[in-house]
PDB file of C-alpha atoms and ligand atoms in Angstrom:
ATOM      1  CA  UNK A 982     -18.099  66.664  -1.791  1.00 45.00           C
ATOM      2  CA  UNK A 983     -18.425  65.032  -5.146  1.00 47.00           C
ATOM      3  CA  UNK A 984     -16.174  63.021  -7.324  1.00 59.00           C
ATOM      4  CA  UNK A 985     -15.992  62.716 -11.149  1.00 69.00           C
ATOM      5  CA  UNK A 986     -18.194  60.351 -13.152  1.00 72.00           C
ATOM      6  CA  UNK A 987     -15.713  57.884 -13.489  1.00 79.00           C
ATOM      7  CA  UNK A 988     -15.289  57.414  -9.571  1.00 83.00           C
ATOM      8  CA  UNK A 989     -16.691  54.381  -8.409  1.00 84.00           C
ATOM      9  CA  UNK A 990     -17.422  55.875  -5.259  1.00 87.00           C
ATOM     10  CA  UNK A 991     -18.841  59.388  -3.988  1.00 92.00           C
ATOM     11  CA  UNK A 992     -17.375  60.774  -1.045  1.00 92.00           C
ATOM     12  CA  UNK A 993     -19.926  63.063   0.798  1.00 95.00           C
ATOM     13  CA  UNK A 994     -18.811  66.004   3.266  1.00 95.00           C
ATOM     14  CA  UNK A 995     -21.898  66.223   5.123  1.00 96.00           C
ATOM     15  CA  UNK A 996     -24.159  65.613   8.485  1.00 96.00           C
ATOM     16  CA  UNK A 997     -24.620  62.035   8.176  1.00 96.00           C
ATOM     17  CA  UNK A 998     -28.041  62.353   9.560  1.00 96.00           C
ATOM     18  CA  UNK A 999     -29.120  64.979   6.931  1.00 97.00           C
ATOM     19  CA  UNK A1000     -27.836  62.642   4.120  1.00 97.00           C
ATOM     20  CA  UNK A1001     -30.002  59.533   5.286  1.00 97.00           C
ATOM     21  CA  UNK A1002     -32.853  61.855   5.503  1.00 97.00           C
ATOM     22  CA  UNK A1003     -32.560  63.110   2.438  1.00 97.00           C
ATOM     23  CA  UNK A1004     -32.600  59.619   0.567  1.00 97.00           C
ATOM     24  CA  UNK A1005     -35.189  57.756  -0.643  1.00 98.00           C
ATOM     25  CA  UNK A1006     -36.568  54.703   1.866  1.00 98.00           C
ATOM     26  CA  UNK A1007     -35.351  51.108   1.079  1.00 98.00           C
ATOM     27  CA  UNK A1008     -32.570  52.314  -0.959  1.00 97.00           C
ATOM     28  CA  UNK A1009     -29.157  51.252   0.368  1.00 96.00           C
ATOM     29  CA  UNK A1010     -27.916  47.565   0.687  1.00 96.00           C
ATOM     30  CA  UNK A1011     -25.774  48.047   3.648  1.00 98.00           C
ATOM     31  CA  UNK A1012     -24.339  49.984   6.049  1.00 98.00           C
ATOM     32  CA  UNK A1013     -20.636  49.768   7.454  1.00 98.00           C
ATOM     33  CA  UNK A1014     -19.621  52.507   9.751  1.00 97.00           C
ATOM     34  CA  UNK A1015     -17.349  53.547  12.558  1.00 94.00           C
ATOM     35  CA  UNK A1016     -19.767  56.343  14.441  1.00 92.00           C
ATOM     36  CA  UNK A1017     -18.522  58.434  17.336  1.00 83.00           C
ATOM     37  CA  UNK A1018     -19.288  56.229  20.030  1.00 69.00           C
ATOM     38  CA  UNK A1019     -18.155  58.129  22.951  1.00 57.00           C
ATOM     39  CA  UNK A1020     -19.657  61.314  20.907  1.00 54.00           C
ATOM     40  CA  UNK A1021     -17.902  63.796  23.105  1.00 61.00           C
ATOM     41  CA  UNK A1022     -14.419  63.129  22.184  1.00 61.00           C
ATOM     42  CA  UNK A1023     -15.086  64.689  18.944  1.00 62.00           C
ATOM     43  CA  UNK A1024     -16.547  67.850  20.139  1.00 66.00           C
ATOM     44  CA  UNK A1025     -14.402  71.245  19.706  1.00 70.00           C
ATOM     45  CA  UNK A1026     -13.712  71.568  23.473  1.00 70.00           C
ATOM     46  CA  UNK A1027     -12.162  67.721  23.647  1.00 68.00           C
ATOM     47  CA  UNK A1028     -10.735  68.273  20.032  1.00 69.00           C
ATOM     48  CA  UNK A1029      -9.076  71.438  21.312  1.00 73.00           C
ATOM     49  CA  UNK A1030      -7.944  69.276  24.634  1.00 71.00           C
ATOM     50  CA  UNK A1031      -6.332  66.314  22.412  1.00 70.00           C
ATOM     51  CA  UNK A1032      -4.197  68.975  20.464  1.00 71.00           C
ATOM     52  CA  UNK A1033      -3.128  70.479  23.450  1.00 72.00           C
ATOM     53  CA  UNK A1034      -2.162  67.054  24.771  1.00 67.00           C
ATOM     54  CA  UNK A1035      -3.458  67.575  28.662  1.00 67.00           C
ATOM     55  CA  UNK A1036      -7.180  66.721  30.107  1.00 66.00           C
ATOM     56  CA  UNK A1037     -10.406  65.230  28.663  1.00 68.00           C
ATOM     57  CA  UNK A1038     -11.015  62.206  27.529  1.00 66.00           C
ATOM     58  CA  UNK A1039      -7.964  61.652  25.381  1.00 61.00           C
ATOM     59  CA  UNK A1040      -5.252  60.273  26.841  1.00 64.00           C
ATOM     60  CA  UNK A1041      -1.620  59.121  25.659  1.00 63.00           C
ATOM     61  CA  UNK A1042      -0.945  55.161  26.314  1.00 60.00           C
ATOM     62  CA  UNK A1043       2.187  54.553  28.448  1.00 56.00           C
ATOM     63  CA  UNK A1044       5.063  54.093  26.115  1.00 56.00           C
ATOM     64  CA  UNK A1045       7.009  50.676  27.432  1.00 52.00           C
ATOM     65  CA  UNK A1046       9.293  50.686  23.807  1.00 55.00           C
ATOM     66  CA  UNK A1047      10.309  54.218  23.409  1.00 55.00           C
ATOM     67  CA  UNK A1048       7.658  54.511  20.691  1.00 57.00           C
ATOM     68  CA  UNK A1049       4.966  57.439  20.907  1.00 58.00           C
ATOM     69  CA  UNK A1050       1.955  56.380  21.315  1.00 56.00           C
ATOM     70  CA  UNK A1051      -1.456  57.834  19.449  1.00 59.00           C
ATOM     71  CA  UNK A1052      -3.503  59.553  21.919  1.00 61.00           C
ATOM     72  CA  UNK A1053      -7.031  56.795  22.838  1.00 60.00           C
ATOM     73  CA  UNK A1054     -10.266  57.781  23.870  1.00 60.00           C
ATOM     74  CA  UNK A1055     -11.213  57.177  27.595  1.00 64.00           C
ATOM     75  CA  UNK A1056     -15.024  55.516  27.644  1.00 67.00           C
ATOM     76  CA  UNK A1057     -14.465  54.966  31.556  1.00 66.00           C
ATOM     77  CA  UNK A1058     -15.186  59.061  32.150  1.00 66.00           C
ATOM     78  CA  UNK A1059     -18.707  59.248  30.316  1.00 77.00           C
ATOM     79  CA  UNK A1060     -21.127  59.938  32.909  1.00 81.00           C
ATOM     80  CA  UNK A1061     -24.463  58.585  33.361  1.00 86.00           C
ATOM     81  CA  UNK A1062     -26.214  61.816  31.365  1.00 85.00           C
ATOM     82  CA  UNK A1063     -23.637  61.341  28.547  1.00 83.00           C
ATOM     83  CA  UNK A1064     -24.368  57.373  28.487  1.00 85.00           C
ATOM     84  CA  UNK A1065     -28.216  58.348  27.923  1.00 88.00           C
ATOM     85  CA  UNK A1066     -27.360  60.726  25.257  1.00 88.00           C
ATOM     86  CA  UNK A1067     -25.265  58.193  23.529  1.00 88.00           C
ATOM     87  CA  UNK A1068     -27.827  56.012  23.663  1.00 91.00           C
ATOM     88  CA  UNK A1069     -30.669  58.609  22.253  1.00 93.00           C
ATOM     89  CA  UNK A1070     -27.925  59.330  19.431  1.00 94.00           C
ATOM     90  CA  UNK A1071     -27.973  55.658  18.192  1.00 95.00           C
ATOM     91  CA  UNK A1072     -32.090  55.623  19.120  1.00 96.00           C
ATOM     92  CA  UNK A1073     -31.775  58.396  16.319  1.00 97.00           C
ATOM     93  CA  UNK A1074     -29.367  56.832  13.814  1.00 97.00           C
ATOM     94  CA  UNK A1075     -31.003  53.484  13.878  1.00 98.00           C
ATOM     95  CA  UNK A1076     -34.421  54.740  13.329  1.00 98.00           C
ATOM     96  CA  UNK A1077     -33.096  56.312  10.001  1.00 98.00           C
ATOM     97  CA  UNK A1078     -31.018  53.258   8.940  1.00 98.00           C
ATOM     98  CA  UNK A1079     -34.119  51.144   9.321  1.00 98.00           C
ATOM     99  CA  UNK A1080     -35.923  53.511   6.931  1.00 98.00           C
ATOM    100  CA  UNK A1081     -33.006  53.665   4.292  1.00 98.00           C
ATOM    101  CA  UNK A1082     -31.806  49.846   4.259  1.00 98.00           C
ATOM    102  CA  UNK A1083     -33.407  47.654   1.740  1.00 98.00           C
ATOM    103  CA  UNK A1084     -34.925  44.451   3.535  1.00 98.00           C
ATOM    104  CA  UNK A1085     -32.481  42.066   4.478  1.00 98.00           C
ATOM    105  CA  UNK A1086     -29.864  44.567   4.516  1.00 98.00           C
ATOM    106  CA  UNK A1087     -26.764  44.457   7.291  1.00 98.00           C
ATOM    107  CA  UNK A1088     -25.266  46.842   9.781  1.00 98.00           C
ATOM    108  CA  UNK A1089     -21.850  46.408  10.802  1.00 98.00           C
ATOM    109  CA  UNK A1090     -21.060  49.040  13.548  1.00 98.00           C
ATOM    110  CA  UNK A1091     -17.880  49.519  15.004  1.00 96.00           C
ATOM    111  CA  UNK A1092     -17.966  49.835  19.080  1.00 93.00           C
ATOM    112  CA  UNK A1093     -15.808  48.529  21.935  1.00 88.00           C
ATOM    113  CA  UNK A1094     -16.536  46.387  24.690  1.00 89.00           C
ATOM    114  CA  UNK A1095     -17.281  49.044  27.444  1.00 87.00           C
ATOM    115  CA  UNK A1096     -20.040  50.731  25.343  1.00 88.00           C
ATOM    116  CA  UNK A1097     -21.503  48.367  22.976  1.00 92.00           C
ATOM    117  CA  UNK A1098     -24.600  47.494  24.776  1.00 92.00           C
ATOM    118  CA  UNK A1099     -25.579  51.129  24.421  1.00 90.00           C
ATOM    119  CA  UNK A1100     -25.274  50.867  21.315  1.00 93.00           C
ATOM    120  CA  UNK A1101     -26.790  47.608  19.932  1.00 96.00           C
ATOM    121  CA  UNK A1102     -30.100  48.073  22.249  1.00 96.00           C
ATOM    122  CA  UNK A1103     -31.327  50.818  20.066  1.00 96.00           C
ATOM    123  CA  UNK A1104     -30.777  48.934  17.287  1.00 98.00           C
ATOM    124  CA  UNK A1105     -32.830  46.087  18.050  1.00 98.00           C
ATOM    125  CA  UNK A1106     -35.364  48.207  19.797  1.00 98.00           C
ATOM    126  CA  UNK A1107     -35.771  49.636  16.259  1.00 98.00           C
ATOM    127  CA  UNK A1108     -36.603  46.732  15.011  1.00 98.00           C
ATOM    128  CA  UNK A1109     -33.002  45.439  13.205  1.00 98.00           C
ATOM    129  CA  UNK A1110     -32.320  41.501  14.016  1.00 98.00           C
ATOM    130  CA  UNK A1111     -28.885  40.759  15.958  1.00 98.00           C
ATOM    131  CA  UNK A1112     -27.054  38.894  14.085  1.00 98.00           C
ATOM    132  CA  UNK A1113     -23.886  38.197  15.737  1.00 98.00           C
ATOM    133  CA  UNK A1114     -20.735  40.248  16.275  1.00 98.00           C
ATOM    134  CA  UNK A1115     -17.394  40.503  13.887  1.00 98.00           C
ATOM    135  CA  UNK A1116     -14.727  40.131  16.449  1.00 98.00           C
ATOM    136  CA  UNK A1117     -11.814  42.447  15.092  1.00 97.00           C
ATOM    137  CA  UNK A1118      -8.463  40.939  16.713  1.00 97.00           C
ATOM    138  CA  UNK A1119      -6.308  43.739  17.159  1.00 94.00           C
ATOM    139  CA  UNK A1120      -3.818  44.713  19.899  1.00 88.00           C
ATOM    140  CA  UNK A1121      -5.090  47.690  21.209  1.00 81.00           C
ATOM    141  CA  UNK A1122      -3.386  49.920  24.097  1.00 78.00           C
ATOM    142  CA  UNK A1123      -6.727  49.891  25.791  1.00 82.00           C
ATOM    143  CA  UNK A1124      -6.786  48.615  29.675  1.00 88.00           C
ATOM    144  CA  UNK A1125      -3.975  46.484  31.367  1.00 91.00           C
ATOM    145  CA  UNK A1126      -2.809  49.485  33.089  1.00 91.00           C
ATOM    146  CA  UNK A1127      -1.971  49.079  37.130  1.00 94.00           C
ATOM    147  CA  UNK A1128      -4.025  51.102  39.667  1.00 93.00           C
ATOM    148  CA  UNK A1129      -2.884  54.837  39.122  1.00 88.00           C
ATOM    149  CA  UNK A1130      -0.660  56.443  41.515  1.00 92.00           C
ATOM    150  CA  UNK A1131      -0.322  53.062  43.374  1.00 95.00           C
ATOM    151  CA  UNK A1132       1.939  51.079  40.643  1.00 93.00           C
ATOM    152  CA  UNK A1133       4.744  49.901  43.055  1.00 96.00           C
ATOM    153  CA  UNK A1134       2.026  49.165  45.566  1.00 97.00           C
ATOM    154  CA  UNK A1135       0.172  46.852  43.458  1.00 97.00           C
ATOM    155  CA  UNK A1136       2.706  45.970  40.630  1.00 96.00           C
ATOM    156  CA  UNK A1137       0.478  42.662  39.917  1.00 97.00           C
ATOM    157  CA  UNK A1138      -2.501  44.172  39.407  1.00 97.00           C
ATOM    158  CA  UNK A1139      -4.295  45.505  36.382  1.00 96.00           C
ATOM    159  CA  UNK A1140      -7.370  47.671  36.552  1.00 94.00           C
ATOM    160  CA  UNK A1141      -8.781  46.226  33.363  1.00 92.00           C
ATOM    161  CA  UNK A1142      -7.684  43.407  30.939  1.00 94.00           C
ATOM    162  CA  UNK A1143      -5.282  44.806  27.977  1.00 93.00           C
ATOM    163  CA  UNK A1144      -7.964  44.629  25.410  1.00 91.00           C
ATOM    164  CA  UNK A1145      -7.115  42.325  22.250  1.00 94.00           C
ATOM    165  CA  UNK A1146     -10.089  42.814  20.319  1.00 95.00           C
ATOM    166  CA  UNK A1147     -12.570  45.185  19.002  1.00 94.00           C
ATOM    167  CA  UNK A1148     -16.251  44.440  18.300  1.00 96.00           C
ATOM    168  CA  UNK A1149     -18.050  45.085  15.550  1.00 98.00           C
ATOM    169  CA  UNK A1150     -22.262  44.705  15.818  1.00 98.00           C
ATOM    170  CA  UNK A1151     -23.915  42.728  13.160  1.00 98.00           C
ATOM    171  CA  UNK A1152     -27.541  43.996  12.722  1.00 98.00           C
ATOM    172  CA  UNK A1153     -30.013  42.925   9.806  1.00 98.00           C
ATOM    173  CA  UNK A1154     -33.169  44.547   8.965  1.00 98.00           C
ATOM    174  CA  UNK A1155     -35.553  41.632   8.605  1.00 98.00           C
ATOM    175  CA  UNK A1156     -36.030  40.068   5.225  1.00 98.00           C
ATOM    176  CA  UNK A1157     -39.088  40.111   2.912  1.00 98.00           C
ATOM    177  CA  UNK A1158     -39.926  36.171   3.130  1.00 97.00           C
ATOM    178  CA  UNK A1159     -37.321  33.775   3.002  1.00 98.00           C
ATOM    179  CA  UNK A1160     -33.602  34.664   2.266  1.00 98.00           C
ATOM    180  CA  UNK A1161     -33.637  33.240  -1.300  1.00 98.00           C
ATOM    181  CA  UNK A1162     -36.884  35.578  -1.923  1.00 98.00           C
ATOM    182  CA  UNK A1163     -34.998  38.660  -0.186  1.00 98.00           C
ATOM    183  CA  UNK A1164     -31.713  37.637  -2.272  1.00 98.00           C
ATOM    184  CA  UNK A1165     -33.493  37.671  -5.636  1.00 97.00           C
ATOM    185  CA  UNK A1166     -35.504  40.984  -5.077  1.00 97.00           C
ATOM    186  CA  UNK A1167     -33.370  42.996  -2.609  1.00 97.00           C
ATOM    187  CA  UNK A1168     -30.065  41.745  -3.602  1.00 97.00           C
ATOM    188  CA  UNK A1169     -29.118  40.861  -0.027  1.00 98.00           C
ATOM    189  CA  UNK A1170     -30.210  39.102   3.072  1.00 98.00           C
ATOM    190  CA  UNK A1171     -27.021  37.229   3.764  1.00 98.00           C
ATOM    191  CA  UNK A1172     -23.490  37.666   3.898  1.00 98.00           C
ATOM    192  CA  UNK A1173     -21.029  36.997   0.963  1.00 98.00           C
ATOM    193  CA  UNK A1174     -18.516  34.223   1.313  1.00 98.00           C
ATOM    194  CA  UNK A1175     -14.988  34.522   1.228  1.00 97.00           C
ATOM    195  CA  UNK A1176     -15.293  31.345  -1.389  1.00 96.00           C
ATOM    196  CA  UNK A1177     -17.463  28.996  -2.370  1.00 96.00           C
ATOM    197  CA  UNK A1178     -15.785  26.698   0.290  1.00 97.00           C
ATOM    198  CA  UNK A1179     -15.227  29.371   3.228  1.00 98.00           C
ATOM    199  CA  UNK A1180     -18.065  31.257   4.636  1.00 98.00           C
ATOM    200  CA  UNK A1181     -17.340  34.816   6.013  1.00 98.00           C
ATOM    201  CA  UNK A1182     -16.076  34.068   9.517  1.00 98.00           C
ATOM    202  CA  UNK A1183     -16.893  36.480  12.770  1.00 98.00           C
ATOM    203  CA  UNK A1184     -13.069  36.553  13.699  1.00 98.00           C
ATOM    204  CA  UNK A1185     -11.005  38.370  11.684  1.00 98.00           C
ATOM    205  CA  UNK A1186      -7.393  38.912  12.354  1.00 97.00           C
ATOM    206  CA  UNK A1187      -6.270  42.281  12.059  1.00 96.00           C
ATOM    207  CA  UNK A1188      -3.444  44.728  13.086  1.00 90.00           C
ATOM    208  CA  UNK A1189      -3.673  48.492  13.937  1.00 88.00           C
ATOM    209  CA  UNK A1190      -3.820  50.929  11.042  1.00 89.00           C
ATOM    210  CA  UNK A1191      -0.172  51.309   9.194  1.00 90.00           C
ATOM    211  CA  UNK A1192       1.631  54.478   9.800  1.00 91.00           C
ATOM    212  CA  UNK A1193       1.628  55.001   5.422  1.00 92.00           C
ATOM    213  CA  UNK A1194      -2.184  55.061   5.751  1.00 92.00           C
ATOM    214  CA  UNK A1195      -1.984  57.412   8.968  1.00 90.00           C
ATOM    215  CA  UNK A1196      -0.162  59.832   7.009  1.00 91.00           C
ATOM    216  CA  UNK A1197      -2.637  59.955   4.513  1.00 89.00           C
ATOM    217  CA  UNK A1198      -5.663  60.368   6.912  1.00 86.00           C
ATOM    218  CA  UNK A1199      -4.762  61.375  10.024  1.00 83.00           C
ATOM    219  CA  UNK A1200      -7.663  60.583  12.116  1.00 82.00           C
ATOM    220  CA  UNK A1201      -7.287  59.581  15.531  1.00 77.00           C
ATOM    221  CA  UNK A1202      -9.755  56.566  15.096  1.00 82.00           C
ATOM    222  CA  UNK A1203      -8.588  55.233  11.423  1.00 91.00           C
ATOM    223  CA  UNK A1204      -9.307  51.695  10.354  1.00 94.00           C
ATOM    224  CA  UNK A1205      -7.344  50.001   8.430  1.00 96.00           C
ATOM    225  CA  UNK A1206      -8.001  49.594   4.803  1.00 95.00           C
ATOM    226  CA  UNK A1207      -7.228  45.573   4.594  1.00 96.00           C
ATOM    227  CA  UNK A1208     -10.050  45.133   7.416  1.00 97.00           C
ATOM    228  CA  UNK A1209     -12.698  47.651   5.894  1.00 97.00           C
ATOM    229  CA  UNK A1210     -12.279  46.040   2.504  1.00 96.00           C
ATOM    230  CA  UNK A1211     -13.011  42.314   4.093  1.00 97.00           C
ATOM    231  CA  UNK A1212     -16.281  43.590   5.842  1.00 98.00           C
ATOM    232  CA  UNK A1213     -17.494  45.868   3.206  1.00 97.00           C
ATOM    233  CA  UNK A1214     -17.181  42.762   1.114  1.00 97.00           C
ATOM    234  CA  UNK A1215     -19.336  40.474   2.831  1.00 98.00           C
ATOM    235  CA  UNK A1216     -21.855  43.261   3.671  1.00 98.00           C
ATOM    236  CA  UNK A1217     -22.962  42.849  -0.015  1.00 96.00           C
ATOM    237  CA  UNK A1218     -23.776  39.148  -0.755  1.00 97.00           C
ATOM    238  CA  UNK A1219     -23.953  39.271  -4.637  1.00 96.00           C
ATOM    239  CA  UNK A1220     -20.848  41.657  -5.109  1.00 89.00           C
ATOM    240  CA  UNK A1221     -23.325  44.320  -6.416  1.00 76.00           C
ATOM    241  CA  UNK A1222     -25.758  47.041  -5.172  1.00 61.00           C
TER     242      UNK A1222
HETATM  243  C1  SAM B1704     -14.962  56.800  15.070  1.00 77.52           C
HETATM  244  S1  SAM B1704     -14.511  58.099  14.018  1.00 77.52           S
HETATM  245  C2  SAM B1704     -14.575  57.283  12.857  1.00 77.52           C
HETATM  246  C3  SAM B1704     -13.021  57.604  11.662  1.00 77.52           C
HETATM  247  C4  SAM B1704     -13.108  56.566  10.833  1.00 77.52           C
HETATM  248  N1  SAM B1704     -12.843  55.109  10.990  1.00 77.52           N
HETATM  249  C5  SAM B1704     -11.943  57.041   9.562  1.00 77.52           C
HETATM  250  O1  SAM B1704     -11.290  56.003   9.441  1.00 77.52           O
HETATM  251  O2  SAM B1704     -12.000  58.297   9.194  1.00 77.52           O
HETATM  252  C6  SAM B1704     -16.082  58.734  14.026  1.00 77.52           C
HETATM  253  C7  SAM B1704     -15.916  60.284  13.181  1.00 77.52           C
HETATM  254  O3  SAM B1704     -17.480  60.480  12.825  1.00 77.52           O
HETATM  255  C8  SAM B1704     -17.526  61.675  12.820  1.00 77.52           C
HETATM  256  N2  SAM B1704     -19.277  62.616  13.049  1.00 77.52           N
HETATM  257  C9  SAM B1704     -19.395  62.830  13.993  1.00 77.52           C
HETATM  258  N3  SAM B1704     -20.797  62.900  13.817  1.00 77.52           N
HETATM  259  C10 SAM B1704     -21.381  62.489  12.429  1.00 77.52           C
HETATM  260  C11 SAM B1704     -22.192  62.966  11.687  1.00 77.52           C
HETATM  261  N4  SAM B1704     -23.513  63.458  12.199  1.00 77.52           N
HETATM  262  N5  SAM B1704     -22.288  63.393  10.391  1.00 77.52           N
HETATM  263  C12 SAM B1704     -20.960  62.754   9.658  1.00 77.52           C
HETATM  264  N6  SAM B1704     -20.295  62.184  10.366  1.00 77.52           N
HETATM  265  C13 SAM B1704     -19.640  62.566  11.973  1.00 77.52           C
HETATM  266  C14 SAM B1704     -16.430  62.554  13.419  1.00 77.52           C
HETATM  267  O4  SAM B1704     -16.158  63.554  13.627  1.00 77.52           O
HETATM  268  C15 SAM B1704     -15.507  61.447  13.776  1.00 77.52           C
HETATM  269  O5  SAM B1704     -14.630  61.752  12.344  1.00 77.52           O
END
């Protein structure tokens, strides 16, 4: 999908692996991505189950205040073969990203506390340096449930904690020489500060995506613009490509 010449960005409607393979090596400064980390939740079969409102990896969180909840994928139901497929998917992504990024280029990759290791290990095996994790502090509807069909019996037990954060892995392709040399040559290698006095922080206060944003882009995993702007800004340290 192309945009007109005055637009500062281009939206591509394509397979991201094809797009990456068609680009020159060492040609982009940063990747900020929210990949399909459960993989199968966006398969045709699972999307049909989501639309039908029953079965599959999607579940509707319980409503405790009368408001209708949006479905969230259940990552606990993935079996060993699906977990291996997930790892292989990220190994493929990591190799493509290593080729594409300039030295010192960062990846910010959205994940979740249950699967993040399967996302991070392949990136490190491909040669990326782990530079930390960004904690998006957001009240999610994951976890916190009592044992299924035994709520009354175990009224004071949750099977998992109610999750109040979302991890974003932070990785960097190794710099060419010192960070200052890399910044001069490749325009990256560090993170853009919020101001001269304030570095970018690895904890970002956030809210669930607002209803008006969801009405424009009705995607079940839509990230809020406000949060995305903060991390995209940090990913280009000199404020330019
Ligand atoms: C977790 S969602 C990300 C949603 C995103 N945060 C948003 O706000 O639109 C992952 C998305 O990646 C898409 N996807 C999966 N495989 C892909 C591929 N090979 N190329 C491009 N997109 C892909 C899925 O269809 C899904 O929409």
